[in-house]
């Protein structure tokens, strides 16, 4: 296949919208679809090269993977080295632990799997993850394990090869249509295979037949790509259908663009080609730049600031392409012994550092981070209440029922740390509506019940009417089935991001106040109006206007993730609840 400048131009119009989308620029709500354009291009080029090598009778897996590794690893290793170094400067233990997990997952080409199993691409926490964008590398690398095997298996049976690719394409596409899980559809190879495979099928077709070039169709292809960037949901909200226009548009540009056509000339402009050549490095660098900017900032970073910073990834990506990517792809400059020695050493170093950060909970107990320490593993501590999940109370003694998700487990810890559960048989119920009959039985037998809200969690705004409706429904259950001795505990929040405190003078930060998320404030107001005297506001315990405390009186973090309490935070929260509300008269 002859070198095509227009495909490098396509890479440029794939990467730039991704940058703009992640910076929050209006008009690029579908900028994430630039990754879909990348997938089609990758499938096409990889397959075209395999076909070319097979026709020369010099195709081998070792040669294939050597080229892939020399293409992927150098800029990735460079990015991981820089990102790892910066993570120690910008991250508190909780995020440092999560970074360690991402470092391991990225090193083995599985960050897409980790993201699916943890927070996901679309969650708020992903904004602060410097490596979350490497999910797409995971998908591509997984494809690279599959596609050459298929071509080797059917090297002499072209019809079977085409049939197999078409079959895999439709299985993957139908999976993406049918599976009703946004995170799974976005991140996993099963529902992404069809996009890369579309490029592969086009490469197979073009290797066997001449496609008549058509300038109008190539322009329509570009139009589909840009339309999907502007309005990704113009056809449907289904993930597969959302991705389809950008995939189809990319196929049309590759298939129908001819040298000298308007599309070719536009995509072959020197700045666009250089951006396309650097697109891989640009893509790798843009997310760490945005993540560390956000980690170092107290609240939300405005769009103009994010845009200014993310655009620096373009010149930096060019430098990476010129001085990292290009030299390492040349065996005359970097021999196999040097390349694989460095790559292997980096791989084991990243695995070691990643596992170390994970197991040490982001160096939680190390002297260098002692002032930022949570004291214990906060996630394990927060989940202690699971041991109290029982289907019924025993016959004798006072009975306490605590209902709710992780915020309810926090509330149990707050009561338990202040001896407010002494003398009670405590049962924890995570989901009231999972088994309503059992829940009502527990409620009717409890002497004291706490329902703990998590509304507004993760800065998610819920329609006030929906909040009110849910609260009224819950109140109906409590009024009808409890003994009337119940309390509805309001939501809580300790800011948007606490990592910025690493950039603040520690000695003067004990009384630092941060903004409460508006989602939590709204939920607090709506639910308090429904439950009235049965409502206890946790926000009001530490609130001054719309700001809240971050630290206990002993200068320890109240929360490890701005929402869930540390052990010190549970002690502090419980003390404040029992001092400033009527619970001291009821519980103690």
Coordinates of C-alpha atoms in Angstrom, one line a residue:
X1 CA 0.0 0.0 0.0
X2 CA 1.4 3.4 -1.0
X3 CA 1.9 6.0 1.7
X4 CA -1.2 8.1 2.1
X5 CA -0.9 11.6 3.6
X6 CA -4.7 11.8 3.9
X7 CA -4.8 9.0 6.4
X8 CA -2.3 11.0 8.6
X9 CA -4.7 13.9 8.1
X10 CA -7.5 11.7 9.3
X11 CA -5.5 10.9 12.5
X12 CA -5.3 14.7 13.1
X13 CA -9.0 15.2 12.8
X14 CA -9.4 12.2 15.2
X15 CA -7.1 13.4 17.9
X16 CA -8.0 17.1 18.1
X17 CA -11.7 16.6 18.9
X18 CA -10.7 14.2 21.7
X19 CA -8.6 17.0 23.2
X20 CA -11.5 19.5 22.8
X21 CA -14.0 17.0 24.3
X22 CA -11.9 16.3 27.3
X23 CA -11.3 20.0 27.9
X24 CA -15.1 20.5 27.9
X25 CA -15.2 22.8 24.8
X26 CA -18.8 23.4 23.6
X27 CA -19.6 22.0 20.1
X28 CA -17.5 18.9 20.6
X29 CA -19.9 16.8 22.7
X30 CA -19.1 13.9 20.4
X31 CA -15.3 14.5 20.4
X32 CA -14.8 11.2 22.1
X33 CA -15.7 9.6 18.8
X34 CA -12.3 10.5 17.5
X35 CA -11.2 7.3 19.2
X36 CA -13.6 5.4 16.9
X37 CA -11.9 7.0 13.9
X38 CA -8.6 5.8 15.3
X39 CA -9.9 2.3 15.6
X40 CA -11.0 2.1 12.0
X41 CA -7.7 3.5 10.8
X42 CA -5.7 1.1 12.9
X43 CA -7.8 -1.9 11.7
X44 CA -7.3 -0.8 8.1
X45 CA -3.5 -0.2 8.3
X46 CA -2.7 -3.2 10.4
X47 CA -4.6 -5.5 8.1
X48 CA -3.2 -3.9 4.9
X49 CA 0.3 -4.5 6.2
X50 CA -0.4 -8.1 7.1
X51 CA -1.8 -8.7 3.6
X52 CA 1.2 -7.0 2.0
X53 CA 3.6 -9.2 4.0
X54 CA 1.7 -12.4 3.2
X55 CA 1.8 -11.5 -0.5
X56 CA 5.6 -11.2 -0.2
X57 CA 5.6 -14.5 1.8
X58 CA 7.6 -12.9 4.7
X59 CA 4.8 -12.5 7.3
X60 CA 5.6 -13.8 10.8
X61 CA 4.2 -13.2 14.2
X62 CA 7.5 -12.2 15.6
X63 CA 8.0 -9.5 12.9
X64 CA 4.4 -8.3 13.4
X65 CA 4.7 -7.9 17.1
X66 CA 8.1 -6.4 16.9
X67 CA 6.7 -3.6 14.7
X68 CA 3.7 -3.1 17.0
X69 CA 5.9 -3.0 20.1
X70 CA 8.3 -0.5 18.6
X71 CA 5.4 1.6 17.5
X72 CA 3.4 1.5 20.8
X73 CA 6.0 1.2 23.7
X74 CA 8.5 4.0 23.4
X75 CA 6.0 7.0 23.7
X76 CA 3.9 5.0 26.2
X77 CA 6.9 4.3 28.4
X78 CA 7.9 7.9 28.2
X79 CA 4.4 9.0 29.2
X80 CA 4.3 6.5 32.1
X81 CA 7.7 7.6 33.4
X82 CA 6.7 11.3 33.5
X83 CA 3.2 10.5 34.8
X84 CA 4.5 8.3 37.6
X85 CA 7.0 11.0 38.7
X86 CA 4.3 13.6 38.8
X87 CA 1.8 11.4 40.6
X88 CA 3.9 11.6 43.8
X89 CA 3.8 15.4 43.6
X90 CA 0.1 15.8 42.9
X91 CA -1.8 12.9 44.5
X92 CA -3.0 12.0 48.0
X93 CA -2.9 8.3 49.0
X94 CA -6.4 7.4 47.7
X95 CA -5.7 8.6 44.2
X96 CA -2.1 7.4 44.3
X97 CA -3.4 3.9 45.1
X98 CA -5.8 4.1 42.1
X99 CA -2.9 5.3 40.0
X100 CA -0.9 2.3 40.9
X101 CA -3.7 0.0 39.7
X102 CA -3.9 1.9 36.4
X103 CA -0.1 1.7 36.0
X104 CA -0.2 -2.1 36.3
X105 CA -3.3 -2.4 34.0
X106 CA -1.8 -0.1 31.4
X107 CA 1.4 -2.0 31.4
X108 CA -0.3 -5.3 30.6
X109 CA -2.7 -3.7 28.1
X110 CA -5.9 -4.1 30.2
X111 CA -6.8 -0.6 31.5
X112 CA -10.1 -0.9 29.7
X113 CA -10.9 -3.9 31.9
X114 CA -9.8 -2.1 35.1
X115 CA -11.9 0.9 34.2
X116 CA -15.0 -1.2 33.6
X117 CA -14.5 -3.0 36.9
X118 CA -13.9 0.2 38.9
X119 CA -15.1 3.7 38.1
X120 CA -15.5 3.6 34.4
X121 CA -14.8 6.1 31.6
X122 CA -17.8 8.2 32.3
X123 CA -17.5 8.6 36.1
X124 CA -16.4 11.8 37.8
X125 CA -13.3 10.1 39.2
X126 CA -12.0 9.5 35.7
X127 CA -11.3 13.2 35.3
X128 CA -8.5 12.9 37.8
X129 CA -7.0 9.7 36.4
X130 CA -3.9 10.5 34.3
X131 CA -4.0 7.1 32.6
X132 CA -7.7 6.5 32.0
X133 CA -7.4 7.2 28.3
X134 CA -5.1 4.2 27.9
X135 CA -8.3 2.1 27.8
X136 CA -8.2 2.5 24.0
X137 CA -4.7 1.1 23.9
X138 CA -6.0 -1.9 25.7
X139 CA -8.7 -2.5 23.1
X140 CA -6.2 -2.1 20.2
X141 CA -3.6 -4.4 21.8
X142 CA -6.3 -7.0 22.4
X143 CA -7.2 -6.7 18.8
X144 CA -3.6 -7.2 17.8
X145 CA -3.5 -10.5 19.5
X146 CA -6.6 -11.7 17.6
X147 CA -6.3 -10.4 14.0
X148 CA -2.9 -11.9 13.0
X149 CA -4.0 -15.3 14.2
X150 CA -7.1 -15.2 12.0
X151 CA -4.9 -14.3 9.0
X152 CA -2.5 -17.1 9.7
X153 CA -5.3 -19.6 10.2
X154 CA -7.0 -18.7 6.9
X155 CA -3.9 -17.7 4.9
X156 CA -4.8 -20.1 2.0
X157 CA -8.6 -19.9 2.3
X158 CA -9.5 -16.3 1.5
X159 CA -13.2 -16.9 1.4
X160 CA -13.1 -18.4 4.9
X161 CA -11.0 -15.4 6.0
X162 CA -13.6 -12.9 4.7
X163 CA -16.5 -15.0 6.2
X164 CA -14.8 -15.1 9.6
X165 CA -14.1 -11.4 9.7
X166 CA -17.7 -10.6 8.6
X167 CA -19.0 -13.0 11.2
X168 CA -16.9 -11.5 14.0
X169 CA -18.0 -8.0 12.8
X170 CA -21.7 -8.8 13.1
X171 CA -21.3 -10.6 16.4
X172 CA -19.5 -7.6 17.9
X173 CA -21.9 -5.0 16.4
X174 CA -25.0 -6.9 17.5
X175 CA -23.4 -7.2 21.0
X176 CA -22.9 -3.4 21.1
X177 CA -26.6 -2.9 20.0
X178 CA -28.0 -5.4 22.5
X179 CA -25.9 -5.0 25.6
X180 CA -27.5 -2.3 27.7
X181 CA -24.4 -1.3 29.6
X182 CA -22.8 2.0 28.7
X183 CA -19.5 1.3 30.4
X184 CA -19.2 -2.2 29.0
X185 CA -20.1 -1.0 25.5
X186 CA -17.6 1.8 25.6
X187 CA -14.6 0.0 27.1
X188 CA -14.6 -3.7 26.2
X189 CA -13.1 -5.4 23.1
X190 CA -16.3 -7.5 22.6
X191 CA -18.3 -4.4 21.7
X192 CA -15.5 -2.5 20.0
X193 CA -14.1 -5.3 17.8
X194 CA -16.5 -4.4 15.0
X195 CA -15.0 -0.9 14.5
X196 CA -11.4 -2.2 14.1
X197 CA -12.8 -5.1 12.0
X198 CA -14.5 -2.6 9.7
X199 CA -11.1 -1.2 8.8
X200 CA -9.8 -4.7 8.4
X201 CA -12.6 -5.7 6.0
X202 CA -12.0 -2.6 4.0
X203 CA -8.3 -3.5 3.7
X204 CA -9.2 -7.0 2.5
X205 CA -11.7 -5.7 0.0
X206 CA -9.2 -3.1 -1.4
X207 CA -6.5 -5.7 -1.7
X208 CA -8.7 -7.8 -4.0
X209 CA -10.7 -5.1 -5.9
X210 CA -10.2 -1.7 -7.3
X211 CA -12.5 0.9 -5.7
X212 CA -13.6 3.7 -8.0
X213 CA -12.6 7.0 -6.3
X214 CA -15.4 9.4 -5.7
X215 CA -14.7 12.9 -4.4
X216 CA -18.3 13.5 -3.4
X217 CA -18.5 10.3 -1.3
X218 CA -15.2 11.2 0.5
X219 CA -16.6 14.6 1.4
X220 CA -19.8 13.0 2.7
X221 CA -17.6 10.8 4.8
X222 CA -15.8 13.8 6.3
X223 CA -19.2 15.4 6.9
X224 CA -20.4 12.3 8.8
X225 CA -17.4 12.4 11.0
X226 CA -17.8 16.1 11.8
X227 CA -21.5 15.7 12.3
X228 CA -20.9 13.0 14.9
X229 CA -18.5 15.2 16.7
X230 CA -21.0 18.0 16.9
X231 CA -24.1 15.9 17.7
X232 CA -23.3 12.2 18.5
X233 CA -26.9 11.4 19.3
X234 CA -28.6 12.6 16.2
X235 CA -29.6 9.1 15.2
X236 CA -30.0 7.3 18.5
X237 CA -28.8 7.0 22.1
X238 CA -27.7 3.4 21.5
X239 CA -23.9 3.1 21.8
X240 CA -23.4 1.1 18.5
X241 CA -25.6 3.5 16.5
X242 CA -23.8 6.5 18.1
X243 CA -20.5 5.2 16.8
X244 CA -21.7 4.1 13.4
X245 CA -21.6 7.5 11.5
X246 CA -18.0 8.2 12.5
X247 CA -17.0 4.6 11.6
X248 CA -18.8 4.8 8.2
X249 CA -17.4 8.2 7.5
X250 CA -13.9 7.1 8.1
X251 CA -14.4 4.1 5.8
X252 CA -15.7 6.4 3.1
X253 CA -12.8 8.8 3.4
X254 CA -10.2 5.9 3.2
X255 CA -12.0 4.1 0.4
X256 CA -13.1 7.0 -1.9
X257 CA -10.4 9.7 -1.5
X258 CA -8.1 10.1 -4.5
X259 CA -4.8 11.9 -4.8
X260 CA -5.5 15.5 -5.8
X261 CA -9.1 15.5 -4.7
X262 CA -10.4 18.3 -2.4
X263 CA -10.5 15.9 0.6
X264 CA -7.0 14.7 -0.1
X265 CA -5.6 18.3 -0.4
X266 CA -7.3 19.4 2.8
X267 CA -6.1 16.4 4.8
X268 CA -2.6 16.7 3.3
X269 CA -1.9 20.2 4.5
X270 CA 1.4 20.2 6.3
X271 CA 0.2 21.2 9.8
X272 CA -2.5 18.6 9.6
X273 CA -0.1 15.9 8.5
X274 CA 2.4 16.8 11.2
X275 CA -0.4 16.7 13.8
X276 CA -1.5 13.3 12.4
X277 CA 2.1 11.9 12.5
X278 CA 2.3 13.1 16.2
X279 CA -1.3 12.0 17.0
X280 CA -0.3 9.0 19.1
X281 CA 2.0 11.0 21.3
X282 CA -0.5 13.8 21.5
X283 CA -3.2 11.4 22.6
X284 CA -0.9 9.9 25.3
X285 CA 0.1 13.2 26.7
X286 CA -3.2 15.2 26.7
X287 CA -4.9 13.3 29.5
X288 CA -2.0 13.5 32.1
X289 CA -1.8 17.3 31.4
X290 CA -5.5 17.7 32.1
X291 CA -5.6 15.4 35.1
X292 CA -2.7 17.0 36.9
X293 CA -4.2 20.4 36.2
X294 CA -7.4 19.3 37.8
X295 CA -5.7 17.6 40.7
X296 CA -3.8 20.8 41.5
X297 CA -7.0 22.9 41.4
X298 CA -9.4 23.2 44.3
X299 CA -12.7 23.3 42.3
X300 CA -13.6 22.9 38.7
X301 CA -11.1 24.2 36.1
X302 CA -12.7 26.6 33.7
X303 CA -12.9 25.5 30.0
X304 CA -10.5 28.2 28.7
X305 CA -7.8 27.1 31.2
X306 CA -8.3 23.5 30.3
X307 CA -8.2 24.3 26.6
X308 CA -5.0 26.3 26.9
X309 CA -3.2 23.5 28.8
X310 CA -4.5 20.6 26.7
X311 CA -3.3 22.3 23.5
X312 CA 0.3 22.1 24.8
X313 CA 0.0 18.4 24.2
X314 CA 0.3 19.2 20.4
X315 CA 3.9 20.6 20.4
X316 CA 4.9 18.2 23.2
X317 CA 3.5 15.4 21.2
X318 CA 5.4 16.5 18.1
X319 CA 8.7 16.5 20.2
X320 CA 7.8 13.0 21.5
X321 CA 7.2 11.8 18.0
X322 CA 10.4 13.2 16.7
X323 CA 12.8 12.3 19.6
X324 CA 11.1 9.2 21.1
X325 CA 8.8 7.5 18.5
X326 CA 10.8 7.9 15.4
X327 CA 14.3 6.8 16.7
X328 CA 13.0 3.7 18.5
X329 CA 11.2 2.4 15.4
X330 CA 14.6 2.3 13.6
X331 CA 16.6 -0.8 14.4
X332 CA 19.7 0.9 13.0
X333 CA 19.5 3.5 15.8
X334 CA 18.1 1.3 18.6
X335 CA 19.0 -2.4 18.4
X336 CA 16.7 -5.2 19.5
X337 CA 18.9 -5.8 22.5
X338 CA 18.7 -2.3 23.7
X339 CA 15.1 -1.8 22.9
X340 CA 13.8 -5.0 24.6
X341 CA 16.2 -4.5 27.5
X342 CA 14.8 -1.1 28.1
X343 CA 11.2 -2.1 27.5
X344 CA 11.5 -5.1 29.7
X345 CA 13.1 -3.2 32.5
X346 CA 10.4 -0.5 32.3
X347 CA 7.7 -3.1 32.3
X348 CA 8.9 -4.7 35.5
X349 CA 9.5 -1.3 37.1
X350 CA 6.0 -0.2 36.4
X351 CA 4.5 -3.5 37.7
X352 CA 6.6 -3.2 40.9
X353 CA 5.7 0.5 41.5
X354 CA 2.0 -0.1 40.6
X355 CA 1.6 -3.1 43.0
X356 CA 3.6 -1.2 45.7
X357 CA 1.3 1.8 45.5
X358 CA -1.8 -0.5 45.5
X359 CA -0.7 -2.7 48.4
X360 CA 0.6 0.3 50.5
X361 CA -2.6 2.3 49.8
X362 CA -0.7 5.0 48.1
X363 CA 2.1 5.0 50.7
X364 CA -0.5 5.8 53.3
X365 CA 1.7 4.7 56.2
X366 CA 5.0 6.0 54.9
X367 CA 6.7 8.9 56.7
X368 CA 6.9 11.1 53.6
X369 CA 3.1 11.0 53.4
X370 CA 2.4 10.7 57.1
X371 CA 0.6 14.0 57.4
X372 CA -1.7 13.0 54.6
X373 CA -2.3 9.5 56.1
X374 CA -5.8 8.1 56.6
X375 CA -4.6 6.0 59.5
X376 CA -6.1 2.8 58.1
X377 CA -7.2 1.4 54.8
X378 CA -10.3 3.6 54.5
X379 CA -12.1 1.5 52.0
X380 CA -11.9 -1.6 54.1
X381 CA -12.8 0.4 57.2
X382 CA -15.8 1.9 55.4
X383 CA -17.1 -1.6 54.5
X384 CA -17.2 -3.0 58.1
X385 CA -20.9 -2.7 58.3
X386 CA -21.4 -5.5 55.8
X387 CA -20.7 -7.9 58.6
X388 CA -23.9 -6.7 60.2
X389 CA -26.2 -7.6 57.3
X390 CA -28.8 -10.1 58.7
X391 CA -32.3 -11.1 57.6
X392 CA -33.9 -10.7 61.0
X393 CA -33.3 -9.5 64.6
X394 CA -32.9 -11.9 67.5
X395 CA -35.8 -11.9 70.0
X396 CA -34.3 -9.9 72.9
X397 CA -32.6 -6.5 73.4
X398 CA -32.7 -3.1 71.8
X399 CA -32.6 -3.2 68.0
X400 CA -31.1 -0.6 65.6
X401 CA -31.6 -0.7 61.8
X402 CA -29.3 1.3 59.5
X403 CA -30.4 1.5 55.8
X404 CA -28.5 2.8 52.9
X405 CA -25.4 2.4 50.7
X406 CA -21.8 3.4 51.5
X407 CA -23.0 6.6 53.2
X408 CA -25.0 4.5 55.6
X409 CA -21.9 2.4 56.4
X410 CA -20.1 5.7 57.1
X411 CA -22.9 6.6 59.5
X412 CA -22.6 3.3 61.3
X413 CA -18.9 3.9 61.8
X414 CA -19.6 7.3 63.1
X415 CA -22.0 5.9 65.7
X416 CA -19.9 2.9 66.6
X417 CA -16.7 5.0 67.1
X418 CA -18.6 7.1 69.7
X419 CA -20.1 4.1 71.5
X420 CA -23.6 5.1 70.3
X421 CA -24.3 1.5 69.2
X422 CA -23.6 0.0 72.6
X423 CA -26.5 -2.0 73.9
X424 CA -28.1 -2.3 70.5
X425 CA -28.3 -5.3 68.2
X426 CA -27.4 -3.5 64.9
X427 CA -28.5 -4.7 61.5
X428 CA -27.3 -3.1 58.3
X429 CA -29.5 -3.1 55.2
X430 CA -27.9 -1.9 52.0
X431 CA -31.0 -1.9 49.7
X432 CA -34.5 -1.5 51.2
X433 CA -36.2 -2.3 47.9
X434 CA -34.3 -5.4 47.0
X435 CA -36.5 -7.5 49.2
X436 CA -39.3 -5.3 50.4
X437 CA -41.0 -8.0 52.5
X438 CA -37.9 -8.7 54.5
X439 CA -37.1 -4.9 54.8
X440 CA -40.6 -4.2 56.2
X441 CA -40.2 -7.0 58.7
X442 CA -36.9 -5.6 59.9
X443 CA -38.4 -2.1 60.0
X444 CA -41.3 -3.2 62.1
X445 CA -39.1 -4.9 64.6
X446 CA -36.5 -2.2 65.0
X447 CA -36.6 0.1 68.0
X448 CA -34.6 2.8 66.2
X449 CA -34.1 3.2 62.4
X450 CA -31.7 5.4 60.4
X451 CA -32.1 5.8 56.7
X452 CA -29.0 7.5 55.3
X453 CA -29.2 9.4 52.0
X454 CA -26.5 9.6 49.4
X455 CA -28.3 11.9 47.0
X456 CA -26.0 14.2 45.1
X457 CA -23.2 11.8 45.5
X458 CA -20.4 12.1 42.8
X459 CA -21.6 15.6 42.0
X460 CA -24.6 14.1 40.2
X461 CA -27.5 16.5 40.0
X462 CA -30.9 14.8 40.2
X463 CA -34.1 16.6 39.3
X464 CA -35.6 18.0 42.5
X465 CA -39.0 16.6 41.7
X466 CA -37.5 13.1 41.4
X467 CA -35.6 13.6 44.7
X468 CA -38.9 14.7 46.3
X469 CA -40.8 11.8 44.9
X470 CA -38.2 9.3 46.1
X471 CA -38.2 10.9 49.6
X472 CA -42.0 10.8 49.9
X473 CA -42.0 7.2 48.9
X474 CA -39.4 6.3 51.5
X475 CA -41.3 8.3 54.1
X476 CA -44.4 6.4 53.4
X477 CA -42.6 3.1 54.1
X478 CA -41.2 4.4 57.3
X479 CA -44.5 5.9 58.5
X480 CA -46.4 2.7 57.7
X481 CA -44.0 0.0 58.9
X482 CA -41.7 1.5 61.6
X483 CA -42.6 2.3 65.2
X484 CA -42.2 6.0 64.3
X485 CA -38.8 6.2 66.0
X486 CA -36.8 6.8 62.8
X487 CA -34.5 9.5 61.3
X488 CA -33.5 10.3 57.8
X489 CA -29.8 11.3 57.7
X490 CA -28.9 13.7 55.0
X491 CA -26.2 13.5 52.4
X492 CA -22.6 14.7 53.0
X493 CA -19.8 16.2 51.0
X494 CA -16.3 17.5 51.6
X495 CA -15.5 19.2 48.4
X496 CA -14.8 18.4 44.8
X497 CA -11.1 17.3 44.9
X498 CA -8.8 17.4 47.9
X499 CA -5.5 16.6 46.1
X500 CA -5.0 20.4 45.6
X501 CA -4.1 20.5 49.3
X502 CA -0.7 19.1 48.5
X503 CA 0.0 22.5 46.9
X504 CA -1.3 24.4 50.0
X505 CA 0.9 25.3 53.0
X506 CA 0.1 22.5 55.4
X507 CA 0.6 24.3 58.7
X508 CA -2.1 26.8 57.8
X509 CA -4.6 24.4 56.3
X510 CA -6.2 23.0 59.5
X511 CA -9.3 25.1 59.2
X512 CA -9.4 25.1 55.4
X513 CA -12.9 25.3 53.9
X514 CA -14.0 24.1 50.5
X515 CA -17.1 24.5 48.4
X516 CA -19.9 22.0 48.9
X517 CA -21.1 20.4 45.7
X518 CA -24.3 22.0 44.5
X519 CA -25.8 18.6 44.0
X520 CA -25.5 17.8 47.7
X521 CA -26.9 21.2 48.7
X522 CA -30.0 20.7 46.5
X523 CA -30.6 17.2 47.9
X524 CA -30.2 18.4 51.4
X525 CA -32.8 21.1 50.9
X526 CA -35.4 18.9 49.1
X527 CA -35.1 15.9 51.5
X528 CA -35.2 18.1 54.6
X529 CA -38.5 19.6 53.5
X530 CA -40.0 16.1 53.1
X531 CA -38.9 14.6 56.4
X532 CA -39.0 17.8 58.5
X533 CA -38.3 17.0 62.2
X534 CA -37.2 13.5 61.3
X535 CA -34.4 14.9 59.2
X536 CA -30.8 15.4 60.4
X537 CA -28.5 17.4 58.1
X538 CA -24.9 16.3 58.1
X539 CA -24.0 19.2 55.8
X540 CA -25.0 21.7 58.5
X541 CA -22.6 20.2 61.0
X542 CA -19.5 21.6 59.3
X543 CA -21.0 24.2 57.1
X544 CA -20.3 27.9 56.8
X545 CA -22.4 29.3 54.0
X546 CA -21.8 26.9 51.1
X547 CA -18.4 25.8 52.4
X548 CA -17.4 22.9 54.6
X549 CA -14.5 21.7 56.7
X550 CA -11.9 19.3 55.2
X551 CA -10.0 18.4 58.4
X552 CA -10.8 17.3 61.9
X553 CA -9.7 19.3 65.0
X554 CA -6.6 17.1 64.9
X555 CA -5.7 18.1 61.3
X556 CA -6.7 14.7 59.8
X557 CA -8.7 14.3 56.7
X558 CA -12.5 13.8 57.4
X559 CA -12.8 12.1 54.0
X560 CA -10.5 10.2 51.8
X561 CA -12.4 10.8 48.5
X562 CA -14.5 13.9 49.5
X563 CA -17.5 11.7 50.2
X564 CA -16.6 8.8 52.4
X565 CA -15.1 9.2 55.9
X566 CA -11.8 8.0 57.2
X567 CA -11.6 6.5 60.6
X568 CA -10.6 10.0 62.0
X569 CA -13.5 11.4 60.0
X570 CA -16.0 8.9 61.4
X571 CA -14.9 9.7 65.0
X572 CA -15.2 13.4 64.3
X573 CA -18.5 13.1 62.4
X574 CA -20.1 11.0 65.1
X575 CA -19.0 13.4 67.9
X576 CA -20.5 16.3 66.0
X577 CA -23.8 14.5 65.3
X578 CA -24.2 13.5 69.0
X579 CA -23.3 17.0 70.2
X580 CA -25.3 19.1 67.8
X581 CA -28.4 17.1 67.2
X582 CA -31.1 15.4 69.3
X583 CA -29.5 11.9 68.8
X584 CA -27.6 12.2 72.0
X585 CA -30.9 12.0 73.9
X586 CA -32.1 9.1 71.9
X587 CA -29.1 6.9 71.2
X588 CA -26.9 7.3 74.3

